Amino acid sequence: MKSVEAYKIIDEGWTKKRTGFRVRFQKQVGSEIITDYFPDMDEGPWLSEIAIWRMAWKLAESRKSDIPDINAGDLVNVYVVDHEDNPVKYYATGKFEVFNQINIEG
Amino acid sequence: MEGFSAKIAQIESTMSLYGREVVIAFAVIVFGLILIKWINQGLKRVFSKMPISAAKGATVRNVITVLMSAALITFVAIQLGLEPRPVVRFLAILTLAAIGILMVFRPLVPTLPFKVGNTVKAGDLLGKVEATTVLNTRLKTFDGKTVFIPNRKILNDDIINYHFTPTRRFALKVNIKFDQDLMKAKQIIESIMVEDPRVNKTPRPVVYLMSLEKGFMELQGRGWTDNVKAFVVTRELLEKTKLRFDQEGFALAVPQLQVHYSIENTEHPFKEI
């Protein structure tokens, strides 16, 4: 096996390099709950995991809902996703974290 | 006294003959220089909005200023009654002579190791070069200060110009106690560096055990990132490393000194009397 192949296996199988992060959240628009992202999909993602988690926390804190109700403008189920829309573990706890979590389906 | 009166009479006759032209020429020069200055400032504003570097913009402005000055001098000379052809010839010879002198002596002239727009570290100062003059260099530091550094100081000091090296190696320094899992610690530091989007894929990040002689295991993760991101990347990766080590139950070490003192067979200096 050539070193290029070996490194390719490692890159795909071990720790993956992420290319950016976004905040994924839900909000009520009219009678519907829609999913949105920060930054918008037409903008580039943020490269700093720490900065994007800080942004997620601030967004959630700024638009907190009175559980179990969601008011217009509330941002619920706020968490960070990577470039493939996979949830990212909160680096501070090492666990999947969702700010202002509300079970919408229930 | 007679000589002085004769000179005054000569000036009077010259002024009566050419006075009008001289005044007009003087007015044209003053007005022309003001106009050139305005045009220069206008071009500076236009270039600042265009996607060209500050250095290129300054060069273009200088060339335009020189051409306009030459045109002004020619115009004034013609106004004074000189023939256009010799004036143009004289200016052409002057320009060629200036270019020749510049080409011959330029390698001998000490030049600053940076250009306007470069990010440099001069002594303890890190910032962006805003302007250079014959005497000093204007540097805008990243905490917002404008510093004027004498060029002679710059020429005698070590300068780091980050323009030539777009990437930089950073170091994550972490110390752990001897009883901690070395391999696990190395794996954590390496994975934190590898997964970050701002850390370059090549050269690949590596973790070294730097020393064992300080009373702890001194680890250092090394990776490469863009110059402009290096400060933030290093601090953020260090924060992530600290938190991940906390989650994994690692005990970080701090520099310490152990002193062993044996009181057997020695005269204890502090023994009770």
mmCIF file of C-alpha atoms in Angstrom:
data_model
loop_
_atom_site.group_PDB
_atom_site.id
_atom_site.type_symbol
_atom_site.label_atom_id
_atom_site.label_comp_id
_atom_site.label_asym_id
_atom_site.label_seq_id
_atom_site.Cartn_x
_atom_site.Cartn_y
_atom_site.Cartn_z
ATOM 1 C CA MET A 1 0.000 0.000 0.000
ATOM 2 C CA LYS A 2 1.278 3.414 -0.896
ATOM 3 C CA SER A 3 1.373 6.149 1.724
ATOM 4 C CA VAL A 4 -1.235 8.157 -0.202
ATOM 5 C CA GLU A 5 -3.697 5.262 0.041
ATOM 6 C CA ALA A 6 -2.892 4.714 3.708
ATOM 7 C CA TYR A 7 -3.515 8.361 4.556
ATOM 8 C CA LYS A 8 -6.742 8.288 2.544
ATOM 9 C CA ILE A 9 -8.000 5.379 4.649
ATOM 10 C CA ILE A 10 -7.031 7.214 7.847
ATOM 11 C CA ASP A 11 -8.716 10.449 6.726
ATOM 12 C CA GLU A 12 -11.948 8.655 5.892
ATOM 13 C CA GLY A 13 -11.994 6.259 8.822
ATOM 14 C CA TRP A 14 -10.438 8.039 11.796
ATOM 15 C CA THR A 15 -11.018 11.679 12.697
ATOM 16 C CA LYS A 16 -12.723 13.473 9.824
ATOM 17 C CA LYS A 17 -11.689 16.959 8.863
ATOM 18 C CA ARG A 18 -14.713 19.221 8.945
ATOM 19 C CA THR A 19 -15.032 22.028 6.452
ATOM 20 C CA GLY A 20 -17.324 24.286 8.440
ATOM 21 C CA PHE A 21 -20.126 24.650 10.966
ATOM 22 C CA ARG A 22 -23.633 26.100 11.077
ATOM 23 C CA VAL A 23 -26.252 26.606 13.762
ATOM 24 C CA ARG A 24 -29.392 24.583 13.039
ATOM 25 C CA PHE A 25 -32.585 25.755 14.699
ATOM 26 C CA GLN A 26 -36.343 25.726 14.371
ATOM 27 C CA LYS A 27 -38.765 28.627 14.584
ATOM 28 C CA GLN A 28 -42.460 29.222 14.233
ATOM 29 C CA VAL A 29 -43.599 31.071 11.114
ATOM 30 C CA GLY A 30 -47.385 31.441 11.046
ATOM 31 C CA SER A 31 -48.731 28.063 12.066
ATOM 32 C CA GLU A 32 -45.725 26.178 10.756
ATOM 33 C CA ILE A 33 -42.459 25.181 12.389
ATOM 34 C CA ILE A 34 -39.607 25.629 9.954
ATOM 35 C CA THR A 35 -35.951 24.646 10.157
ATOM 36 C CA ASP A 36 -33.358 27.279 9.404
ATOM 37 C CA TYR A 37 -29.597 27.688 9.589
ATOM 38 C CA PHE A 38 -27.128 30.314 10.638
ATOM 39 C CA PRO A 39 -25.243 31.363 8.560
ATOM 40 C CA ASP A 40 -27.658 31.027 5.639
ATOM 41 C CA MET A 41 -26.912 28.315 3.126
ATOM 42 C CA ASP A 42 -25.945 30.921 0.522
ATOM 43 C CA GLU A 43 -23.232 32.186 2.868
ATOM 44 C CA GLY A 44 -20.096 30.296 3.818
ATOM 45 C CA PRO A 45 -20.099 28.270 7.043
ATOM 46 C CA TRP A 46 -18.098 29.345 10.088
ATOM 47 C CA LEU A 47 -14.751 27.672 10.550
ATOM 48 C CA SER A 48 -14.502 28.049 14.309
ATOM 49 C CA GLU A 49 -16.305 25.382 16.333
ATOM 50 C CA ILE A 50 -15.950 27.443 19.488
ATOM 51 C CA ALA A 51 -17.368 30.598 17.899
ATOM 52 C CA ILE A 52 -20.333 28.779 16.326
ATOM 53 C CA TRP A 53 -21.277 27.073 19.622
ATOM 54 C CA ARG A 54 -21.080 30.431 21.354
ATOM 55 C CA MET A 55 -23.352 31.867 18.657
ATOM 56 C CA ALA A 56 -25.803 28.964 19.056
ATOM 57 C CA TRP A 57 -25.985 29.535 22.814
ATOM 58 C CA LYS A 58 -26.505 33.279 22.399
ATOM 59 C CA LEU A 59 -29.259 32.763 19.813
ATOM 60 C CA ALA A 60 -31.033 30.271 22.067
ATOM 61 C CA GLU A 61 -30.703 32.523 25.113
ATOM 62 C CA SER A 62 -31.995 35.542 23.189
ATOM 63 C CA ARG A 63 -35.147 33.804 21.965
ATOM 64 C CA LYS A 64 -36.047 31.409 24.749
ATOM 65 C CA SER A 65 -39.526 29.891 24.747
ATOM 66 C CA ASP A 66 -41.857 29.165 27.642
ATOM 67 C CA ILE A 67 -41.780 25.386 27.485
ATOM 68 C CA PRO A 68 -43.899 23.681 26.204
ATOM 69 C CA ASP A 69 -45.243 26.674 24.220
ATOM 70 C CA ILE A 70 -43.474 28.219 21.276
ATOM 71 C CA ASN A 71 -44.128 31.851 20.586
ATOM 72 C CA ALA A 72 -43.513 33.607 17.295
ATOM 73 C CA GLY A 73 -39.834 34.477 17.036
ATOM 74 C CA ASP A 74 -38.647 31.795 19.476
ATOM 75 C CA LEU A 75 -35.678 29.771 18.351
ATOM 76 C CA VAL A 76 -35.918 26.185 19.548
ATOM 77 C CA ASN A 77 -33.872 23.009 19.184
ATOM 78 C CA VAL A 78 -30.722 24.988 18.576
ATOM 79 C CA TYR A 79 -27.564 23.009 17.914
ATOM 80 C CA VAL A 80 -24.477 22.942 15.717
ATOM 81 C CA VAL A 81 -24.100 20.854 12.573
ATOM 82 C CA ASP A 82 -21.103 20.197 10.377
ATOM 83 C CA HIS A 83 -20.775 20.534 6.590
ATOM 84 C CA GLU A 84 -22.749 17.298 6.098
ATOM 85 C CA ASP A 85 -25.575 18.464 8.396
ATOM 86 C CA ASN A 86 -24.493 15.985 11.082
ATOM 87 C CA PRO A 87 -24.933 17.154 14.680
ATOM 88 C CA VAL A 88 -21.647 18.099 16.318
ATOM 89 C CA LYS A 89 -20.842 17.176 19.907
ATOM 90 C CA TYR A 90 -20.550 20.213 22.168
ATOM 91 C CA TYR A 91 -16.810 20.529 22.699
ATOM 92 C CA ALA A 92 -17.280 21.680 26.287
ATOM 93 C CA THR A 93 -19.095 18.535 27.414
ATOM 94 C CA GLY A 94 -18.228 15.986 24.747
ATOM 95 C CA LYS A 95 -21.933 15.189 24.340
ATOM 96 C CA PHE A 96 -24.640 16.082 21.831
ATOM 97 C CA GLU A 97 -26.215 19.234 23.173
ATOM 98 C CA VAL A 98 -29.409 20.995 22.100
ATOM 99 C CA PHE A 99 -30.199 24.449 23.457
ATOM 100 C CA ASN A 100 -33.808 25.414 24.144
ATOM 101 C CA GLN A 101 -34.913 21.879 23.386
ATOM 102 C CA ILE A 102 -38.620 21.261 22.741
ATOM 103 C CA ASN A 103 -40.260 18.148 21.416
ATOM 104 C CA ILE A 104 -42.252 19.568 18.533
ATOM 105 C CA GLU A 105 -43.744 16.321 17.262
ATOM 106 C CA GLY A 106 -45.018 15.386 20.721
ATOM 107 C CA MET B 1 24.548 103.394 -5.684
ATOM 108 C CA GLU B 2 24.500 103.919 -9.385
ATOM 109 C CA GLY B 3 24.947 100.192 -9.974
ATOM 110 C CA PHE B 4 21.983 99.422 -7.722
ATOM 111 C CA SER B 5 19.793 101.939 -9.584
ATOM 112 C CA ALA B 6 20.869 100.413 -12.880
ATOM 113 C CA LYS B 7 19.860 96.932 -11.670
ATOM 114 C CA ILE B 8 16.455 98.213 -10.522
ATOM 115 C CA ALA B 9 15.977 99.875 -13.917
ATOM 116 C CA GLN B 10 16.928 96.591 -15.625
ATOM 117 C CA ILE B 11 14.383 94.622 -13.551
ATOM 118 C CA GLU B 12 11.740 97.271 -14.340
ATOM 119 C CA SER B 13 12.362 97.010 -18.059
ATOM 120 C CA THR B 14 12.356 93.194 -17.940
ATOM 121 C CA MET B 15 9.103 93.152 -15.937
ATOM 122 C CA SER B 16 7.494 95.627 -18.324
ATOM 123 C CA LEU B 17 8.436 93.320 -21.202
ATOM 124 C CA TYR B 18 7.752 89.865 -19.641
ATOM 125 C CA GLY B 19 5.918 90.667 -16.380
ATOM 126 C CA ARG B 20 2.511 89.594 -17.631
ATOM 127 C CA GLU B 21 3.859 86.221 -18.845
ATOM 128 C CA VAL B 22 5.735 85.626 -15.582
ATOM 129 C CA VAL B 23 2.655 86.330 -13.469
ATOM 130 C CA ILE B 24 0.499 84.102 -15.681
ATOM 131 C CA ALA B 25 3.117 81.326 -15.554
ATOM 132 C CA PHE B 26 3.326 81.579 -11.752
ATOM 133 C CA ALA B 27 -0.465 81.452 -11.471
ATOM 134 C CA VAL B 28 -0.617 78.449 -13.826
ATOM 135 C CA ILE B 29 2.028 76.603 -11.751
ATOM 136 C CA VAL B 30 0.182 77.241 -8.472
ATOM 137 C CA PHE B 31 -3.193 76.311 -9.943
ATOM 138 C CA GLY B 32 -1.704 73.277 -11.731
ATOM 139 C CA LEU B 33 -0.033 71.935 -8.582
ATOM 140 C CA ILE B 34 -3.273 72.295 -6.608
ATOM 141 C CA LEU B 35 -5.158 70.516 -9.416
ATOM 142 C CA ILE B 36 -2.595 67.671 -9.502
ATOM 143 C CA LYS B 37 -2.921 67.265 -5.732
ATOM 144 C CA TRP B 38 -6.732 67.088 -6.009
ATOM 145 C CA ILE B 39 -6.536 64.543 -8.819
ATOM 146 C CA ASN B 40 -4.065 62.494 -6.757
ATOM 147 C CA GLN B 41 -6.394 62.461 -3.750
ATOM 148 C CA GLY B 42 -9.369 61.592 -5.976
ATOM 149 C CA LEU B 43 -7.447 58.679 -7.497
ATOM 150 C CA LYS B 44 -6.512 57.495 -4.002
ATOM 151 C CA ARG B 45 -10.201 57.355 -3.053
ATOM 152 C CA VAL B 46 -11.122 55.582 -6.312
ATOM 153 C CA PHE B 47 -8.314 52.999 -5.968
ATOM 154 C CA SER B 48 -9.233 52.275 -2.348
ATOM 155 C CA LYS B 49 -12.631 51.064 -3.588
ATOM 156 C CA MET B 50 -11.135 48.978 -6.401
ATOM 157 C CA PRO B 51 -9.767 45.447 -5.912
ATOM 158 C CA ILE B 52 -6.089 46.429 -6.351
ATOM 159 C CA SER B 53 -3.367 46.404 -3.743
ATOM 160 C CA ALA B 54 -2.380 49.642 -1.998
ATOM 161 C CA ALA B 55 1.179 49.364 -3.365
ATOM 162 C CA LYS B 56 0.012 49.069 -7.003
ATOM 163 C CA GLY B 57 -2.421 51.936 -6.520
ATOM 164 C CA ALA B 58 0.360 54.132 -5.136
ATOM 165 C CA THR B 59 2.627 53.294 -8.104
ATOM 166 C CA VAL B 60 -0.070 54.165 -10.651
ATOM 167 C CA ARG B 61 -0.815 57.426 -8.813
ATOM 168 C CA ASN B 62 2.886 58.350 -8.744
ATOM 169 C CA VAL B 63 3.243 57.720 -12.483
ATOM 170 C CA ILE B 64 0.167 59.840 -13.255
ATOM 171 C CA THR B 65 1.464 62.620 -10.969
ATOM 172 C CA VAL B 66 4.865 62.654 -12.699
ATOM 173 C CA LEU B 67 3.252 62.795 -16.163
ATOM 174 C CA MET B 68 0.904 65.610 -15.138
ATOM 175 C CA SER B 69 3.801 67.560 -13.574
ATOM 176 C CA ALA B 70 5.827 67.179 -16.785
ATOM 177 C CA ALA B 71 2.856 68.396 -18.840
ATOM 178 C CA LEU B 72 2.449 71.378 -16.488
ATOM 179 C CA ILE B 73 6.130 72.336 -16.743
ATOM 180 C CA THR B 74 5.974 72.107 -20.549
ATOM 181 C CA PHE B 75 2.835 74.229 -20.677
ATOM 182 C CA VAL B 76 4.335 76.900 -18.398
ATOM 183 C CA ALA B 77 7.573 76.988 -20.414
ATOM 184 C CA ILE B 78 5.614 77.512 -23.616
ATOM 185 C CA GLN B 79 3.597 80.255 -21.888
ATOM 186 C CA LEU B 80 6.871 82.007 -21.064
ATOM 187 C CA GLY B 81 7.692 82.102 -24.751
ATOM 188 C CA LEU B 82 10.047 79.119 -25.032
ATOM 189 C CA GLU B 83 9.927 76.887 -28.096
ATOM 190 C CA PRO B 84 7.953 73.666 -27.415
ATOM 191 C CA ARG B 85 10.470 71.344 -29.080
ATOM 192 C CA PRO B 86 13.550 72.177 -26.910
ATOM 193 C CA VAL B 87 11.406 72.030 -23.771
ATOM 194 C CA VAL B 88 10.130 68.541 -24.622
ATOM 195 C CA ARG B 89 13.656 67.494 -25.553
ATOM 196 C CA PHE B 90 15.025 68.769 -22.250
ATOM 197 C CA LEU B 91 12.322 66.945 -20.260
ATOM 198 C CA ALA B 92 12.951 63.706 -22.215
ATOM 199 C CA ILE B 93 16.704 63.917 -21.525
ATOM 200 C CA LEU B 94 16.013 64.653 -17.848
ATOM 201 C CA THR B 95 13.657 61.634 -17.597
ATOM 202 C CA LEU B 96 16.100 59.287 -19.311
ATOM 203 C CA ALA B 97 18.948 60.500 -17.084
ATOM 204 C CA ALA B 98 16.802 59.940 -13.961
ATOM 205 C CA ILE B 99 15.875 56.413 -15.096
ATOM 206 C CA GLY B 100 19.524 55.633 -15.857
ATOM 207 C CA ILE B 101 20.698 56.850 -12.452
ATOM 208 C CA LEU B 102 17.962 54.857 -10.743
ATOM 209 C CA MET B 103 18.875 51.666 -12.628
ATOM 210 C CA VAL B 104 22.573 52.014 -11.826
ATOM 211 C CA PHE B 105 22.292 52.934 -8.162
ATOM 212 C CA ARG B 106 19.162 51.060 -7.110
ATOM 213 C CA PRO B 107 20.979 47.841 -6.072
ATOM 214 C CA LEU B 108 23.241 49.958 -3.865
ATOM 215 C CA VAL B 109 20.398 51.765 -2.114
ATOM 216 C CA PRO B 110 19.192 50.002 1.061
ATOM 217 C CA THR B 111 15.509 49.144 0.622
ATOM 218 C CA LEU B 112 12.938 48.274 3.237
ATOM 219 C CA PRO B 113 12.164 44.546 3.427
ATOM 220 C CA PHE B 114 8.406 45.104 2.951
ATOM 221 C CA LYS B 115 5.836 47.016 0.949
ATOM 222 C CA VAL B 116 2.691 48.885 1.845
ATOM 223 C CA GLY B 117 -0.021 46.412 2.807
ATOM 224 C CA ASN B 118 2.351 43.734 4.161
ATOM 225 C CA THR B 119 1.900 42.379 7.680
ATOM 226 C CA VAL B 120 5.230 42.584 9.490
ATOM 227 C CA LYS B 121 6.763 42.167 12.903
ATOM 228 C CA ALA B 122 9.367 44.817 13.633
ATOM 229 C CA GLY B 123 10.922 44.390 17.056
ATOM 230 C CA ASP B 124 7.994 43.891 19.424
ATOM 231 C CA LEU B 125 5.485 45.486 17.065
ATOM 232 C CA LEU B 126 3.168 43.416 14.895
ATOM 233 C CA GLY B 127 0.972 45.181 12.361
ATOM 234 C CA LYS B 128 0.174 46.189 8.813
ATOM 235 C CA VAL B 129 2.383 48.631 6.906
ATOM 236 C CA GLU B 130 0.235 51.621 5.976
ATOM 237 C CA ALA B 131 2.839 53.893 4.408
ATOM 238 C CA THR B 132 6.575 54.317 3.989
ATOM 239 C CA THR B 133 8.504 57.555 3.587
ATOM 240 C CA VAL B 134 12.203 58.316 3.286
ATOM 241 C CA LEU B 135 12.454 58.769 7.052
ATOM 242 C CA ASN B 136 9.946 56.451 8.672
ATOM 243 C CA THR B 137 7.384 53.692 8.276
ATOM 244 C CA ARG B 138 3.785 53.956 9.440
ATOM 245 C CA LEU B 139 2.564 50.712 11.003
ATOM 246 C CA LYS B 140 -0.996 49.997 12.172
ATOM 247 C CA THR B 141 -0.922 47.431 14.951
ATOM 248 C CA PHE B 142 -3.756 44.953 15.438
ATOM 249 C CA ASP B 143 -4.840 46.651 18.643
ATOM 250 C CA GLY B 144 -5.482 49.846 16.666
ATOM 251 C CA LYS B 145 -2.335 51.864 17.362
ATOM 252 C CA THR B 146 -0.547 53.788 14.610
ATOM 253 C CA VAL B 147 3.212 53.604 15.141
ATOM 254 C CA PHE B 148 5.851 55.576 13.252
ATOM 255 C CA ILE B 149 9.104 53.617 13.178
ATOM 256 C CA PRO B 150 12.330 55.257 11.947
ATOM 257 C CA ASN B 151 13.599 53.442 8.859
ATOM 258 C CA ARG B 152 17.168 53.340 10.210
ATOM 259 C CA LYS B 153 15.841 51.320 13.172
ATOM 260 C CA ILE B 154 14.029 48.939 10.820
ATOM 261 C CA LEU B 155 17.110 48.451 8.657
ATOM 262 C CA ASN B 156 19.151 47.527 11.744
ATOM 263 C CA ASP B 157 16.549 45.209 13.281
ATOM 264 C CA ASP B 158 15.201 41.716 12.546
ATOM 265 C CA ILE B 159 11.993 41.919 10.529
ATOM 266 C CA ILE B 160 9.459 39.156 9.980
ATOM 267 C CA ASN B 161 7.433 39.760 6.828
ATOM 268 C CA TYR B 162 4.387 37.476 6.865
ATOM 269 C CA HIS B 163 3.583 38.348 3.261
ATOM 270 C CA PHE B 164 6.181 35.861 1.989
ATOM 271 C CA THR B 165 5.002 33.010 4.224
ATOM 272 C CA PRO B 166 1.210 32.665 4.037
ATOM 273 C CA THR B 167 1.146 29.737 6.469
ATOM 274 C CA ARG B 168 2.677 29.316 9.879
ATOM 275 C CA ARG B 169 3.379 26.456 12.265
ATOM 276 C CA PHE B 170 1.580 26.659 15.574
ATOM 277 C CA ALA B 171 2.307 24.729 18.775
ATOM 278 C CA LEU B 172 -0.122 23.355 21.343
ATOM 279 C CA LYS B 173 1.829 22.970 24.568
ATOM 280 C CA VAL B 174 0.293 20.687 27.156
ATOM 281 C CA ASN B 175 1.921 19.196 30.249
ATOM 282 C CA ILE B 176 0.582 16.047 31.887
ATOM 283 C CA LYS B 177 1.696 14.121 34.950
ATOM 284 C CA PHE B 178 3.871 11.018 34.668
ATOM 285 C CA ASP B 179 1.105 8.643 35.701
ATOM 286 C CA GLN B 180 -1.210 9.724 32.848
ATOM 287 C CA ASP B 181 -1.856 7.785 29.642
ATOM 288 C CA LEU B 182 0.663 9.230 27.186
ATOM 289 C CA MET B 183 -0.734 7.532 24.077
ATOM 290 C CA LYS B 184 -4.296 8.614 24.831
ATOM 291 C CA ALA B 185 -3.133 12.198 25.390
ATOM 292 C CA LYS B 186 -1.271 12.234 22.060
ATOM 293 C CA GLN B 187 -4.317 10.827 20.285
ATOM 294 C CA ILE B 188 -6.601 13.519 21.732
ATOM 295 C CA ILE B 189 -4.304 16.382 20.754
ATOM 296 C CA GLU B 190 -3.794 15.015 17.242
ATOM 297 C CA SER B 191 -7.511 14.442 16.625
ATOM 298 C CA ILE B 192 -8.336 17.982 17.812
ATOM 299 C CA MET B 193 -5.863 19.390 15.298
ATOM 300 C CA VAL B 194 -6.891 17.084 12.431
ATOM 301 C CA GLU B 195 -10.640 17.773 12.646
ATOM 302 C CA ASP B 196 -10.327 21.576 12.696
ATOM 303 C CA PRO B 197 -11.123 23.115 9.265
ATOM 304 C CA ARG B 198 -8.438 25.793 9.677
ATOM 305 C CA VAL B 199 -5.552 23.390 10.255
ATOM 306 C CA ASN B 200 -3.864 22.454 6.984
ATOM 307 C CA LYS B 201 -3.999 18.849 5.814
ATOM 308 C CA THR B 202 -0.347 18.962 4.831
ATOM 309 C CA PRO B 203 2.070 18.973 6.540
ATOM 310 C CA ARG B 204 0.008 16.665 8.738
ATOM 311 C CA PRO B 205 -0.360 17.628 12.398
ATOM 312 C CA VAL B 206 1.920 15.705 14.756
ATOM 313 C CA VAL B 207 2.346 15.402 18.508
ATOM 314 C CA TYR B 208 5.736 15.118 20.176
ATOM 315 C CA LEU B 209 6.801 14.262 23.685
ATOM 316 C CA MET B 210 9.228 17.121 24.135
ATOM 317 C CA SER B 211 10.812 16.315 27.485
ATOM 318 C CA LEU B 212 10.599 14.322 30.716
ATOM 319 C CA GLU B 213 13.131 16.250 32.747
ATOM 320 C CA LYS B 214 10.863 18.938 34.172
ATOM 321 C CA GLY B 215 8.867 16.731 36.501
ATOM 322 C CA PHE B 216 6.068 16.073 34.007
ATOM 323 C CA MET B 217 5.529 14.909 30.420
ATOM 324 C CA GLU B 218 5.814 17.917 28.141
ATOM 325 C CA LEU B 219 3.698 17.392 25.022
ATOM 326 C CA GLN B 220 3.595 19.589 21.973
ATOM 327 C CA GLY B 221 1.121 19.320 19.101
ATOM 328 C CA ARG B 222 2.316 20.937 15.903
ATOM 329 C CA GLY B 223 0.260 21.856 12.856
ATOM 330 C CA TRP B 224 0.145 24.462 10.109
ATOM 331 C CA THR B 225 -2.431 27.149 9.522
ATOM 332 C CA ASP B 226 -2.847 30.441 7.675
ATOM 333 C CA ASN B 227 -0.916 33.366 9.127
ATOM 334 C CA VAL B 228 -3.998 35.466 9.729
ATOM 335 C CA LYS B 229 -5.718 32.628 11.615
ATOM 336 C CA ALA B 230 -2.740 31.416 13.645
ATOM 337 C CA PHE B 231 -3.454 33.406 16.818
ATOM 338 C CA VAL B 232 -7.123 32.411 17.103
ATOM 339 C CA VAL B 233 -6.555 28.799 16.001
ATOM 340 C CA THR B 234 -3.872 28.215 18.637
ATOM 341 C CA ARG B 235 -6.000 29.655 21.458
ATOM 342 C CA GLU B 236 -9.158 27.809 20.438
ATOM 343 C CA LEU B 237 -7.409 24.473 20.018
ATOM 344 C CA LEU B 238 -5.818 24.941 23.426
ATOM 345 C CA GLU B 239 -9.259 25.574 24.937
ATOM 346 C CA LYS B 240 -10.652 22.447 23.273
ATOM 347 C CA THR B 241 -7.668 20.411 24.444
ATOM 348 C CA LYS B 242 -8.116 21.533 28.055
ATOM 349 C CA LEU B 243 -11.836 20.681 28.014
ATOM 350 C CA ARG B 244 -11.294 17.314 26.297
ATOM 351 C CA PHE B 245 -8.613 16.413 28.825
ATOM 352 C CA ASP B 246 -11.042 17.318 31.607
ATOM 353 C CA GLN B 247 -13.677 15.063 30.036
ATOM 354 C CA GLU B 248 -11.198 12.195 29.729
ATOM 355 C CA GLY B 249 -10.044 12.663 33.340
ATOM 356 C CA PHE B 250 -6.515 13.754 32.554
ATOM 357 C CA ALA B 251 -4.548 15.539 35.237
ATOM 358 C CA LEU B 252 -2.604 18.429 33.762
ATOM 359 C CA ALA B 253 0.741 19.218 35.310
ATOM 360 C CA VAL B 254 2.168 22.551 36.303
ATOM 361 C CA PRO B 255 5.876 23.354 36.490
ATOM 362 C CA GLN B 256 7.139 22.299 39.888
ATOM 363 C CA LEU B 257 10.344 21.651 41.759
ATOM 364 C CA GLN B 258 10.740 18.802 44.238
ATOM 365 C CA VAL B 259 13.380 19.213 46.889
ATOM 366 C CA HIS B 260 14.558 16.120 48.770
ATOM 367 C CA TYR B 261 16.292 16.831 52.007
ATOM 368 C CA SER B 262 17.701 14.131 54.217
ATOM 369 C CA ILE B 263 18.169 14.889 57.890
ATOM 370 C CA GLU B 264 19.926 11.615 58.714
ATOM 371 C CA ASN B 265 23.578 12.013 59.712
ATOM 372 C CA THR B 266 23.463 15.724 59.057
ATOM 373 C CA GLU B 267 23.268 18.671 61.317
ATOM 374 C CA HIS B 268 19.717 19.914 60.857
ATOM 375 C CA PRO B 269 19.770 23.700 60.647
ATOM 376 C CA PHE B 270 16.224 24.087 61.992
ATOM 377 C CA LYS B 271 16.243 21.432 64.725
ATOM 378 C CA GLU B 272 14.643 22.387 68.011
ATOM 379 C CA ILE B 273 17.006 23.524 70.676
#
